[in-house]
Structure formats: structure tokens, C-alpha cells
PDB file of C-alpha atoms and ligand atoms in Angstrom:
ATOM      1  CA  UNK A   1     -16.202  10.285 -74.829  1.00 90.00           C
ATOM      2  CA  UNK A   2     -13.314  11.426 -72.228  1.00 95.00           C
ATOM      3  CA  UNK A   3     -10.401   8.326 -73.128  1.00 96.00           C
ATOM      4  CA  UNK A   4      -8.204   8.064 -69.717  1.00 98.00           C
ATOM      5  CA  UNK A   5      -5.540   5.320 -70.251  1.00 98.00           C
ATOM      6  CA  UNK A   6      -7.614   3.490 -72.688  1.00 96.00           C
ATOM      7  CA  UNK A   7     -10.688   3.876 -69.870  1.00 96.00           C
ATOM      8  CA  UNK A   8     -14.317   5.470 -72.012  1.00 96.00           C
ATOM      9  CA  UNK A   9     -15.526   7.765 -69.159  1.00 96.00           C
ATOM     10  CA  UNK A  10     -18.785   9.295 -69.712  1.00 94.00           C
ATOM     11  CA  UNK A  11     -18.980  12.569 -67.471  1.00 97.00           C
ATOM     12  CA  UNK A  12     -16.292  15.086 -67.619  1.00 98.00           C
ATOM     13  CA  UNK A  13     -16.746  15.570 -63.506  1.00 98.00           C
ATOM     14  CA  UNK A  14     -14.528  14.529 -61.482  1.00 98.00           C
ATOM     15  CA  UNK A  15     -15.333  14.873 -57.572  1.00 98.00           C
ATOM     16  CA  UNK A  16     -13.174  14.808 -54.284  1.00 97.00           C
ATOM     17  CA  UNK A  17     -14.548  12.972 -51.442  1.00 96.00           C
ATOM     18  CA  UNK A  18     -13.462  15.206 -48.458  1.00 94.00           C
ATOM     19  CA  UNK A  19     -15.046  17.594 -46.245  1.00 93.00           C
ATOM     20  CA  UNK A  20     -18.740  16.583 -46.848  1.00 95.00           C
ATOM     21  CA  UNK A  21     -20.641  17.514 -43.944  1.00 95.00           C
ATOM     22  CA  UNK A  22     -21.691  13.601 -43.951  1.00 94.00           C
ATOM     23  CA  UNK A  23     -21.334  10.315 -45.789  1.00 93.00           C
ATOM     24  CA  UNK A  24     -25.437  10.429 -46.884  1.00 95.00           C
ATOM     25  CA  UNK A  25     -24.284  14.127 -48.146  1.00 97.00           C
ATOM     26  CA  UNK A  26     -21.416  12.993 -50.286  1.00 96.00           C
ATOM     27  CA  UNK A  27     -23.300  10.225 -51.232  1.00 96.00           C
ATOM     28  CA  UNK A  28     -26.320  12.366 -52.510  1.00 97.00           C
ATOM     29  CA  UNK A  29     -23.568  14.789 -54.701  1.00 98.00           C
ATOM     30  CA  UNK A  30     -21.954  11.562 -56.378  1.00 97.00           C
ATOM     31  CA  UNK A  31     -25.282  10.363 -57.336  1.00 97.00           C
ATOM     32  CA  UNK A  32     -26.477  13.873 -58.323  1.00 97.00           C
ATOM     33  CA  UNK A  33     -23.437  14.556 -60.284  1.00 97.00           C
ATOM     34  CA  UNK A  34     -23.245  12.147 -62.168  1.00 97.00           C
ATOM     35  CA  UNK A  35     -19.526  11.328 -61.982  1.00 97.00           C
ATOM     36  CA  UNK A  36     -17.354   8.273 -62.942  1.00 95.00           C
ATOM     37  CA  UNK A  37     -14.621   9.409 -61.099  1.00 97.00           C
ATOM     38  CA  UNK A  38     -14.038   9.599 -57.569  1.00 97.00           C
ATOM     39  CA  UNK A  39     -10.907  10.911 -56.188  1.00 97.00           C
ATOM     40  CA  UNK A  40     -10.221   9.744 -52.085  1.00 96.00           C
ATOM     41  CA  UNK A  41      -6.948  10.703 -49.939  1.00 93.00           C
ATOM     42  CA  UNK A  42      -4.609   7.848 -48.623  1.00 88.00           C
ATOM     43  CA  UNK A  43      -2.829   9.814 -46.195  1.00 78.00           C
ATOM     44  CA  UNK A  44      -5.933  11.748 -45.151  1.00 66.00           C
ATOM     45  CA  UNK A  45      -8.813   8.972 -44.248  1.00 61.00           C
ATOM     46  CA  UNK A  46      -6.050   6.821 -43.071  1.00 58.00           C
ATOM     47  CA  UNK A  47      -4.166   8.995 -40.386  1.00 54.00           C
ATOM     48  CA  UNK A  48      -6.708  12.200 -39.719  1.00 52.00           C
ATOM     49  CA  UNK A  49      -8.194  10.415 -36.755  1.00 51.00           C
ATOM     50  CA  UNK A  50     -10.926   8.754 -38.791  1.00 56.00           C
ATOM     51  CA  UNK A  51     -11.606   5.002 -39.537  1.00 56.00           C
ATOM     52  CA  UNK A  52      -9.745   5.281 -42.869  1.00 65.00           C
ATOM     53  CA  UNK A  53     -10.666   1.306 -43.967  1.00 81.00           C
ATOM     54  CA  UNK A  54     -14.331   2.176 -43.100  1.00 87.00           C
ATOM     55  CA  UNK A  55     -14.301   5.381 -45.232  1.00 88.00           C
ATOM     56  CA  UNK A  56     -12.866   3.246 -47.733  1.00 90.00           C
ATOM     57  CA  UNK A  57     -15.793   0.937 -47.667  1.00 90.00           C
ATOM     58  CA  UNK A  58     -18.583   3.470 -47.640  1.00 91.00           C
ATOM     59  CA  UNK A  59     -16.429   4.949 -51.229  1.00 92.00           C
ATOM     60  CA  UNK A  60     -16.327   1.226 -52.488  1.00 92.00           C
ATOM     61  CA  UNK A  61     -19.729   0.692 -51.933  1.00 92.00           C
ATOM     62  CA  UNK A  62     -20.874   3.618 -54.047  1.00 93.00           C
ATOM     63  CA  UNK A  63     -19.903   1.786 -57.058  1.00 92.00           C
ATOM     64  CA  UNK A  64     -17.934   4.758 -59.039  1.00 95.00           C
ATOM     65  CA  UNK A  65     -14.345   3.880 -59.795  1.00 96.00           C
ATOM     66  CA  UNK A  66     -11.289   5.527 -57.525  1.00 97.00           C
ATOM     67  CA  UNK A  67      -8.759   7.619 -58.411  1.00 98.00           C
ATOM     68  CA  UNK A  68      -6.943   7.756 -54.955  1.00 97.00           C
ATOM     69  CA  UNK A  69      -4.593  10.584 -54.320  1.00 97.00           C
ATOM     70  CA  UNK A  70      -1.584  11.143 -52.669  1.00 96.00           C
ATOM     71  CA  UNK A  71      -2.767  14.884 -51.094  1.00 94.00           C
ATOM     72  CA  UNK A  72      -0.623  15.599 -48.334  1.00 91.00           C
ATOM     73  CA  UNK A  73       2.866  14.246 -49.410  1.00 94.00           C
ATOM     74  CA  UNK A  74       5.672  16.354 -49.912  1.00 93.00           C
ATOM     75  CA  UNK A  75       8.831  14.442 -51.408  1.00 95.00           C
ATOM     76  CA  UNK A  76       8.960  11.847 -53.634  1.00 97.00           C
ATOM     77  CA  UNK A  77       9.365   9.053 -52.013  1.00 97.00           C
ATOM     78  CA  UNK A  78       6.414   9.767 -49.442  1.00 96.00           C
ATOM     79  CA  UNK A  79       4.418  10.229 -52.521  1.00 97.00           C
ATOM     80  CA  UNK A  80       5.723   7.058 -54.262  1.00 98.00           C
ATOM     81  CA  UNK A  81       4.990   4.976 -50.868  1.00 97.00           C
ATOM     82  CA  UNK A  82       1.669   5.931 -50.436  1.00 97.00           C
ATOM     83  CA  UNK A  83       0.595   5.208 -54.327  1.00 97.00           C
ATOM     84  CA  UNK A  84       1.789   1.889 -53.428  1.00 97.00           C
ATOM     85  CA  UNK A  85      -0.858   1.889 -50.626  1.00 95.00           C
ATOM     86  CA  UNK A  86      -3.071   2.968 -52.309  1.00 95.00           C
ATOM     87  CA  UNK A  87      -2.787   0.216 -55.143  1.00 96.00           C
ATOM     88  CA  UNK A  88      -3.521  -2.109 -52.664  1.00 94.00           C
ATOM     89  CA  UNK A  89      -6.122  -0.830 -51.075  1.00 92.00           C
ATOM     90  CA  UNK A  90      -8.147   0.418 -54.231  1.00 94.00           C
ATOM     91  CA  UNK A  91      -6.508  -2.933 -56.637  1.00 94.00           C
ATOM     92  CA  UNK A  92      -5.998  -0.162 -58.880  1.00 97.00           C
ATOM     93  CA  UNK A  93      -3.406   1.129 -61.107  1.00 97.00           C
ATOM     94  CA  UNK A  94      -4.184   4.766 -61.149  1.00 98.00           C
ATOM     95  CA  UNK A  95      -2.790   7.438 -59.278  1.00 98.00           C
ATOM     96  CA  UNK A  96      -3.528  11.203 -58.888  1.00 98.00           C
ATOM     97  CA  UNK A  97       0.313  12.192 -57.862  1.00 98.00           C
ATOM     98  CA  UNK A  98       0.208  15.204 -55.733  1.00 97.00           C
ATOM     99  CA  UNK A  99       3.449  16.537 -54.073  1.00 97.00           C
ATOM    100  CA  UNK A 100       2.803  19.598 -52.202  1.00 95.00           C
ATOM    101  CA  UNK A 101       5.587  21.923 -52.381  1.00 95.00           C
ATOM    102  CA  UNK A 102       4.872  25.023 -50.319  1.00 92.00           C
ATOM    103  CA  UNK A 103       2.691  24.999 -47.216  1.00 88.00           C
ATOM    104  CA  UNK A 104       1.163  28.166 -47.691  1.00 89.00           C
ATOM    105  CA  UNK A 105      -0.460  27.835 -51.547  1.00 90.00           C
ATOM    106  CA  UNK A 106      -0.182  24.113 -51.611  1.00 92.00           C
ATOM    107  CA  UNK A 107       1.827  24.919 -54.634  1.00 94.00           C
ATOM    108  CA  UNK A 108       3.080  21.319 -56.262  1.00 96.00           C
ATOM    109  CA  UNK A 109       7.129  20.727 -55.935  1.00 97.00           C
ATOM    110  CA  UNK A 110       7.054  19.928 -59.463  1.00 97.00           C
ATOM    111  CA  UNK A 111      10.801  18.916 -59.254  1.00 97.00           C
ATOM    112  CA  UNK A 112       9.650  15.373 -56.602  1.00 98.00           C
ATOM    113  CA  UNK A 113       6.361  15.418 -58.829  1.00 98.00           C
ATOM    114  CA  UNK A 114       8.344  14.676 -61.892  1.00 98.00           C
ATOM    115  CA  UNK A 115      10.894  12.191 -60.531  1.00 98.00           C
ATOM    116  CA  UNK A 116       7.980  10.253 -58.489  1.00 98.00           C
ATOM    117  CA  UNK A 117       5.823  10.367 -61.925  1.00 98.00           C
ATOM    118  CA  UNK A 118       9.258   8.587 -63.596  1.00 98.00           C
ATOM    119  CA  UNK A 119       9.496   5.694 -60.914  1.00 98.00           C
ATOM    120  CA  UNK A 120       5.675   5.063 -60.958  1.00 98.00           C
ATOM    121  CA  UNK A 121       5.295   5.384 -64.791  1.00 98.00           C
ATOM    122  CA  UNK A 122       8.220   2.463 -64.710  1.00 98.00           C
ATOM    123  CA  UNK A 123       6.344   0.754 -62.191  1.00 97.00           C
ATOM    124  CA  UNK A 124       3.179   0.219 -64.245  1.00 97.00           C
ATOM    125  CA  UNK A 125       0.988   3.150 -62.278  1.00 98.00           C
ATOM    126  CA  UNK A 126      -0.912   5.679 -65.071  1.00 98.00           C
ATOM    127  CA  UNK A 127      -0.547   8.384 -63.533  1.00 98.00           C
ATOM    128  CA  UNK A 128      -2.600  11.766 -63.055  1.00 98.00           C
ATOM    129  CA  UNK A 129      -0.146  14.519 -61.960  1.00 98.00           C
ATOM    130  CA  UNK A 130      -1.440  17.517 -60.418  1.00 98.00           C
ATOM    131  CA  UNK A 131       0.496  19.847 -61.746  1.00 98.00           C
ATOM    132  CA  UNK A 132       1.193  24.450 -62.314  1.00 97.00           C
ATOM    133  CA  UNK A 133       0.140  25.190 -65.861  1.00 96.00           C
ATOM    134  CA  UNK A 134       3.831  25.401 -66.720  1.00 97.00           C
ATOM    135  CA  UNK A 135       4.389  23.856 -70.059  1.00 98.00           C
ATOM    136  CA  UNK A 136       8.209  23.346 -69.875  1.00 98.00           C
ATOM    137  CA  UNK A 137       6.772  21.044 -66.655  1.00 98.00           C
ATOM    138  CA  UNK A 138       3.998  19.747 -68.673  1.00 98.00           C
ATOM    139  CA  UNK A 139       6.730  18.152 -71.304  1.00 98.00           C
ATOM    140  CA  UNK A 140       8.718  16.462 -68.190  1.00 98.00           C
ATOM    141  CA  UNK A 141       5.473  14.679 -67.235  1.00 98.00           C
ATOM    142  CA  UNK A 142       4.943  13.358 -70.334  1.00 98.00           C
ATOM    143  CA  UNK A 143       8.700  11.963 -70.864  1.00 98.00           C
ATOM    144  CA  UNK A 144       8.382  10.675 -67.530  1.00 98.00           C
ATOM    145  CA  UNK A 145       5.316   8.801 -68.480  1.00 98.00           C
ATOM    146  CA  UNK A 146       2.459  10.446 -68.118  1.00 98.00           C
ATOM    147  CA  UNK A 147      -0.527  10.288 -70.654  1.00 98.00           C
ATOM    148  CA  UNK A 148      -3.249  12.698 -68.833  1.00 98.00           C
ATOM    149  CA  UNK A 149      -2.347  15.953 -66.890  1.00 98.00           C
ATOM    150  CA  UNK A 150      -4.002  17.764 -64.419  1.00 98.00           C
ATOM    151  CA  UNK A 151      -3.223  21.743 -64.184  1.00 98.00           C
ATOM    152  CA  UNK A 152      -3.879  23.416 -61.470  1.00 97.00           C
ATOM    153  CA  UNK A 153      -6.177  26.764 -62.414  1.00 95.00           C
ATOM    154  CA  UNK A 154      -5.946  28.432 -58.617  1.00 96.00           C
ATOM    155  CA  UNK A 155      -4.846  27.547 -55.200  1.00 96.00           C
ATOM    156  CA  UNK A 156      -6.450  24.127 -53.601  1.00 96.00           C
ATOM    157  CA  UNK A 157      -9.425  25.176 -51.595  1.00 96.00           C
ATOM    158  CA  UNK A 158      -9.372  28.562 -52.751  1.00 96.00           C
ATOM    159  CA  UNK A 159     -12.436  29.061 -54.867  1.00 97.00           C
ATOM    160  CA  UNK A 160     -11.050  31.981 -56.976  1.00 97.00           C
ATOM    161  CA  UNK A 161     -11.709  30.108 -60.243  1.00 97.00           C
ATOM    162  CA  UNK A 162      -9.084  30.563 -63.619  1.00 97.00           C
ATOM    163  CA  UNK A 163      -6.274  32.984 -62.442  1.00 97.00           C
ATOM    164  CA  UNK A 164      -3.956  32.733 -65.995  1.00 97.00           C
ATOM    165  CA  UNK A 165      -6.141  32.082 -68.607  1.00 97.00           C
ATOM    166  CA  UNK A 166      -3.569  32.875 -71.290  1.00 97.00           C
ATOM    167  CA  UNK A 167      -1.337  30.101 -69.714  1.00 97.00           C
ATOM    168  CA  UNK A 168      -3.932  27.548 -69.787  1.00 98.00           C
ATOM    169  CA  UNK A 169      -4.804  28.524 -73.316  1.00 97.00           C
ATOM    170  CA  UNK A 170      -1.600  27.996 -74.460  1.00 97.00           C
ATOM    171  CA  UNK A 171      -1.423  24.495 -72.439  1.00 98.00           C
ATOM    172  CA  UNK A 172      -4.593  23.689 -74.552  1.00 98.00           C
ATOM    173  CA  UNK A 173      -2.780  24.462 -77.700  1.00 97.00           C
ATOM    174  CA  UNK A 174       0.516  23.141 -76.865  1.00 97.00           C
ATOM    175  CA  UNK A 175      -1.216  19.410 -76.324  1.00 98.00           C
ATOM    176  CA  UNK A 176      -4.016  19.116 -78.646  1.00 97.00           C
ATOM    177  CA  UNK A 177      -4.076  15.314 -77.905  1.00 97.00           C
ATOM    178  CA  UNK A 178      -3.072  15.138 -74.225  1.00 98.00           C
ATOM    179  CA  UNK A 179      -6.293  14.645 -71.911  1.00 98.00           C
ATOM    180  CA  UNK A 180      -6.467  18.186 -69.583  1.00 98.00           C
ATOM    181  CA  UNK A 181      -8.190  17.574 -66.735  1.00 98.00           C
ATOM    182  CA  UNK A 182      -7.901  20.993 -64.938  1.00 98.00           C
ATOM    183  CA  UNK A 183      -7.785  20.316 -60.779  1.00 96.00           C
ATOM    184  CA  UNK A 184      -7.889  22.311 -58.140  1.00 96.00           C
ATOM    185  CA  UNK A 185      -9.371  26.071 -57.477  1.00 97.00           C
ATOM    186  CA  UNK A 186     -12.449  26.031 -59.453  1.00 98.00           C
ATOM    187  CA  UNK A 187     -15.242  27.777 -57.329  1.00 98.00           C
ATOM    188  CA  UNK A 188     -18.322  28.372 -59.106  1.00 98.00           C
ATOM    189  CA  UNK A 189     -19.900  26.417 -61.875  1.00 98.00           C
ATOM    190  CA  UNK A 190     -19.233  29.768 -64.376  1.00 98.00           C
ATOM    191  CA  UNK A 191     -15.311  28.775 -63.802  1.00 98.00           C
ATOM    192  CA  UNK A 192     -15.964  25.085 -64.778  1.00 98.00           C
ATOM    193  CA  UNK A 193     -17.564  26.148 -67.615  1.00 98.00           C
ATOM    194  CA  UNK A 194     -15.108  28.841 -68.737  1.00 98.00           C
ATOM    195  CA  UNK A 195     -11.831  25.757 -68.534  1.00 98.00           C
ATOM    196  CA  UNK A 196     -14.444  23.673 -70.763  1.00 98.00           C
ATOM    197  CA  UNK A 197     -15.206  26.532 -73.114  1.00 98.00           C
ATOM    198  CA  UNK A 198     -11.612  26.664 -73.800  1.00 97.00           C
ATOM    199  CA  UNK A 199     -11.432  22.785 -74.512  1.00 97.00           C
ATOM    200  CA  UNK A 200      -9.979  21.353 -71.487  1.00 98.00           C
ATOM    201  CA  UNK A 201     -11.360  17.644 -71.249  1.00 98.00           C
ATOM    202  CA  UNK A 202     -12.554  17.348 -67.670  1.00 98.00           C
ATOM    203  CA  UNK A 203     -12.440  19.160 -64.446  1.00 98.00           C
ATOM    204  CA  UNK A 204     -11.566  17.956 -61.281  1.00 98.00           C
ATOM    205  CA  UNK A 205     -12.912  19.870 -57.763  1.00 97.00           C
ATOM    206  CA  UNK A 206     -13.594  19.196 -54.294  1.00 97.00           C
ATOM    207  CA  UNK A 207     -14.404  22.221 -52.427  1.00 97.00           C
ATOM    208  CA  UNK A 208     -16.729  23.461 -54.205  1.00 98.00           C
ATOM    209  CA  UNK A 209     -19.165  20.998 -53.886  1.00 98.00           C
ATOM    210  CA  UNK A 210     -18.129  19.949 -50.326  1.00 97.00           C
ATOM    211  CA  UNK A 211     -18.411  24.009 -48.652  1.00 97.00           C
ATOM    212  CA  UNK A 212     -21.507  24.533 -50.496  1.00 98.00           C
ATOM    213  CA  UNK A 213     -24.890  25.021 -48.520  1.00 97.00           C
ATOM    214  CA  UNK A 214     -26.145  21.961 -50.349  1.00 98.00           C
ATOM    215  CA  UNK A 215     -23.284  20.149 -51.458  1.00 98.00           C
ATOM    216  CA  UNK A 216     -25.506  17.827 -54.068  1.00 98.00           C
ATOM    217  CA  UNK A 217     -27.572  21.016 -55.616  1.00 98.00           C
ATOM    218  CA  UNK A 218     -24.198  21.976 -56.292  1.00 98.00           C
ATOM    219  CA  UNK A 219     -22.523  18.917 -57.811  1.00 98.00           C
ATOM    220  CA  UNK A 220     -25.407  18.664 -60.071  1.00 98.00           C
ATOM    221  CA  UNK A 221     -24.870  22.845 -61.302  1.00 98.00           C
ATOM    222  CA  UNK A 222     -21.145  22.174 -61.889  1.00 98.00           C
ATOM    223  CA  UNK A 223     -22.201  19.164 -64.077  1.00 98.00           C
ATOM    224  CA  UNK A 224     -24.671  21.151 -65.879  1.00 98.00           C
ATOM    225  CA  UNK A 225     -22.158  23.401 -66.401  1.00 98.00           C
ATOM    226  CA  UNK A 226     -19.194  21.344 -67.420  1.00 98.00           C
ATOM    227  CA  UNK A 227     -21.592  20.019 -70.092  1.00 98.00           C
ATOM    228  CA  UNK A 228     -22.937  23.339 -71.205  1.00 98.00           C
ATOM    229  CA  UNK A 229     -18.709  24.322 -71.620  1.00 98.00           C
ATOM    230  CA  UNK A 230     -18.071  21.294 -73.511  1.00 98.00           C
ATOM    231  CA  UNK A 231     -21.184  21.962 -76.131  1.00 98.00           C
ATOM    232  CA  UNK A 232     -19.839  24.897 -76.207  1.00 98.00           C
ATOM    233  CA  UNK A 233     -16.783  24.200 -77.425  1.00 97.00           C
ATOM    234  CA  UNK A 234     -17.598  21.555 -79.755  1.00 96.00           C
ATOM    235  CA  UNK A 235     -20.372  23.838 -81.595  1.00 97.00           C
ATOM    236  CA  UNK A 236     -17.293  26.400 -82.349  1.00 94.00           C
ATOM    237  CA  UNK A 237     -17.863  29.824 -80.829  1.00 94.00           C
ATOM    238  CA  UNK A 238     -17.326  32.963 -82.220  1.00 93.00           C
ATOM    239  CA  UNK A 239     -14.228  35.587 -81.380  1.00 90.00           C
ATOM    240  CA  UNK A 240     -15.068  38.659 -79.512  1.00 90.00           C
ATOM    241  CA  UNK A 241     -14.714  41.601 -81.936  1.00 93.00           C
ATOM    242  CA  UNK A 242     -13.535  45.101 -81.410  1.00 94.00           C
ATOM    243  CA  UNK A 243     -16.865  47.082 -83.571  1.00 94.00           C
ATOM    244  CA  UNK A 244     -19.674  46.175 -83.446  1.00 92.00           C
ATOM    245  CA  UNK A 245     -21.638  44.365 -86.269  1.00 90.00           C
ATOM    246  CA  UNK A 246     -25.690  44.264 -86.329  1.00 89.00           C
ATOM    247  CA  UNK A 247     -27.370  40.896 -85.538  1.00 89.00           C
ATOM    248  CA  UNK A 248     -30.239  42.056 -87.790  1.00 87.00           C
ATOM    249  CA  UNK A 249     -28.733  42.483 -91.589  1.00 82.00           C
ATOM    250  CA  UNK A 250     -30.358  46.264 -92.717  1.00 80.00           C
ATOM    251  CA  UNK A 251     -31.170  45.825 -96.197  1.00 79.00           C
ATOM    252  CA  UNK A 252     -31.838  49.614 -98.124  1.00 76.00           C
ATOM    253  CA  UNK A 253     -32.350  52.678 -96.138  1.00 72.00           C
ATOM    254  CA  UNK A 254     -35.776  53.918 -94.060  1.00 72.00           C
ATOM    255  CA  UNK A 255     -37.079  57.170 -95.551  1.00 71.00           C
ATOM    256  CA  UNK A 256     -38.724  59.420 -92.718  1.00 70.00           C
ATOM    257  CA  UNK A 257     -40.988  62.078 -93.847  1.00 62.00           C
TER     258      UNK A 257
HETATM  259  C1  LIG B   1      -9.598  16.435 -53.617  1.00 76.80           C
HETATM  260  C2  LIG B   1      -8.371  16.819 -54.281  1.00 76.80           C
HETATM  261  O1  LIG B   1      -7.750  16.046 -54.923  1.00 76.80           O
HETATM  262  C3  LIG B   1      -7.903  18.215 -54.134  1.00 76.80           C
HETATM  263  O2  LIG B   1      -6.592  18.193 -53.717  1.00 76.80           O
HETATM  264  C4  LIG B   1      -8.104  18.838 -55.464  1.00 76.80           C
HETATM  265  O3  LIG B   1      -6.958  19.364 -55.952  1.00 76.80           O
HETATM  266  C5  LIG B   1      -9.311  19.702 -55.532  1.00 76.80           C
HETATM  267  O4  LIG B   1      -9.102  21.053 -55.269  1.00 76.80           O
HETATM  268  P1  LIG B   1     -10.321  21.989 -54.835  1.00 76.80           P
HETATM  269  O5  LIG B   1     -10.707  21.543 -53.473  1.00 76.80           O
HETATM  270  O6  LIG B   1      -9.783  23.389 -54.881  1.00 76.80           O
HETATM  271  O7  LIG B   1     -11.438  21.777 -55.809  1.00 76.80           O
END
């Protein structure tokens, strides 16, 4: 079972709450999903012109634990201020640290994501950094106290699935033991399943789900899929080969007349 900060969690789904065409809609995808993990925007629901304690009730109410986010900060100490909101508001000690760095790709500044993953590490958050796939970053997460990291595998909101798959295979292999929850650019339940294939731990994605014509037939294909990836994974599958080799062993030759 998926171990985050000493927390069993039974589906390897993890679902953003924004951009559902409706609360009944994102309600139907969390139930149809399946996940344990719910991730919800502090600066978002509070200040994009919607009842932000309201939304927060209707996500409490659903029963799945919250990983709030800090989406839409971009220095440190904006991001540091709002995961202090956010403890309050969710009494929880987990943060998904997002500091956007570029306006354009939503690239993370992963300069302010490090130092404001140092100050809440000391500060007793566990934090979830969304991170590049950059390992020399990956290693300054984890001396500033992180224990779980979240690479990015494309763009927020950009559906174009794995872009580097050599650089996420060599994050894999780097941190055999680090929990890899990849966030952020998966489109299509194929790319969820391709990240788990290659033995990343979770998968994290918004939307996907949210944009699709039925947001909770889609939840429930991505967690299909992120379980078919995992099985995958765990039954050991084989290395493409260069020549070919027959799937039906010839034994002696035929003799035509
Ligand atoms: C909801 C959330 O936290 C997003 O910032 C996250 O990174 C998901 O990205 P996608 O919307 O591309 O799935």
C-alpha cells in the first residue's frame, strides 16, 4: 500500500478539485475514482470570487482527506503564508508546496520551492513539493525535509502526457525508496498508466478529469488505468528487443512435398 508520511493510502489517484462543471459533478468523480486524496487550492476558492469557506465545506463533507495546495503563489513567503492557512482551515499538517515560477508554463521556481520546503519542514508541515524532474532539485527537497516528491511530467493544464521519459526514469532509479507521485500534465489514462508502468507510486491530475465530457467516466478510466500500470509493474515486464523471437517455440522442421 502507497506509505505517505507514515499515512497507508489505498488508491494511487490523487484528484484536484477545480474546474468541475459542478459540485454534484466533482462529487460523482471522487466517488467514482476511488481516491483517498483530495487536493483543494487556498488561494483559489478563497479569493476567485467564490464562497471559498463554503467550497471548503462541500470538500469536508465528502469525507476523503485534503491535501490543500498552495497553486497560485509565487515566492516563498506567499507560499509559506498560505500553508499556514491552510493548516488551519484543513487542521492538517500536509502541504502540496507549489511556487509558480514562470507565468507562461507555470514552471515551479524551484529556488523559493526549496527554501519554503526548509522553513515548513522545520515547522512540522510534511510536505509534497511539486517539483521539474530535475534530480540535482530532487536532492535539495529531500535535505530540506521532504519525504514524498511530486515531478511534474508536462505543463499544468496541458494534457500532453510524459514529455522526458528518460528523466523520469532516471528519477525512479535515483530514489528507489522516495514515494513519486508524478503531478501535473497527465492527459489521458494511457499517460497515467505509462508513469505507473515505470514504477512511479501515485499520480496526481486535475484537468483531466475536470475538461472531460464526463468528468466521473473519466476519473474512474484513469483509476483503472493507474491500477492496470501498477500490476504492471509489479508482475515485471519484459524489455523491448531489437529481432524478433517467435512466441510459438518451432520444434524440428515441416517437410512439404
Ligand atoms: C490541482 C493541482 O494541484 C494542479 O496544480 C496539478 O498540478 C494538476 O495538474 P493538471 O491539471 O495538469 O492535472
Amino acid at each position: 500500500m502507497l506509505d505517505l508520511y507514515g499515512t497507508p493510502i489505498e488508491s494511487r489517484l490523487l484528484l484536484g478539485t477545480a474546474r468541475y462543471p459542478s459540485p454534484i459533478v466533482l462529487a460523482e468523480a471522487v466517488k467514482r475514482s476511488g481516491t483517498g486524496i483530495l487536493t483543494v487550492s487556498l488561494r483559489r476558492e478563497t479569493a476567485g470570487g467564490r464562497n471559498g469557506g463554503a467550497f471548503f465545506d462541500m470538500i469536508r463533507e465528502l469525507g476523503t482527506r485534503v491535501l490543500p495546495n498552495t497553486a497560485g503563489c509565487h515566492g516563498a513567503s506567499e507560499a509559506v503564508l498560505t500553508a499556514k492557512m491552510a493548516r488551519e482551515v484543513f487542521q492538517t499538517n500536509w502541504i502540496k508546496l507549489e511556487v509558480i515560477g514562470n507565468h507562461d508554463t507555470l514552471q515551479p521556481d524551484v529556488f523559493a520551492l526549496v527554501e519554503a520546503a526548509r522553513i515548513l519542514s522545520g515547522e512540522g508541515f510534511e510536505v509534497f513539493p511539486y517539483t521539474t524532474d530535475d534530480l540535482v532539485v530532487a536532492e535539495r527537497l529531500l535535505e530540506a525535509g521532504c519525504k514524498v516528491l511530486m515531478p511534474w511530467c508536462a505543463p499544468i493544464g496541458t494534457a500532453a502526457g510524459p514529455l522526458n521519459l528518460s528523466a523520469l526514469r532516471s528519477m525512479r532509479a535515483h530514489f528507489p525508496d522516495i514515494p513519486l507521485i508524478v503531478d501535473a500534465g497527465i492527459g489521458r489514462p494511457s499517460h497515467a498508466a505509462i508513469v505507473m508502468e515505470l514504477g512511479f507510486d501515485a499520480v496526481l491530475l486535475n484537468t483531466a478529469v475536470a475538461g472531460a465530457g464526463d468528468p466521473a467516466a473519466m476519473a474512474e478510466a484513469f483509476a483503472k488505468a493507474i491500477d492496470a500500470g501498477r500490476q504492471a509493474f509489479g508482475a515485471g515486464m519484459l524489455e523491448p528487443r531489437d529481432m524478433a523471437v517467435p512466441s510459438t517455440p518451432v520444434i524440428g522442421k515441416a517437410v512439404f512435398a
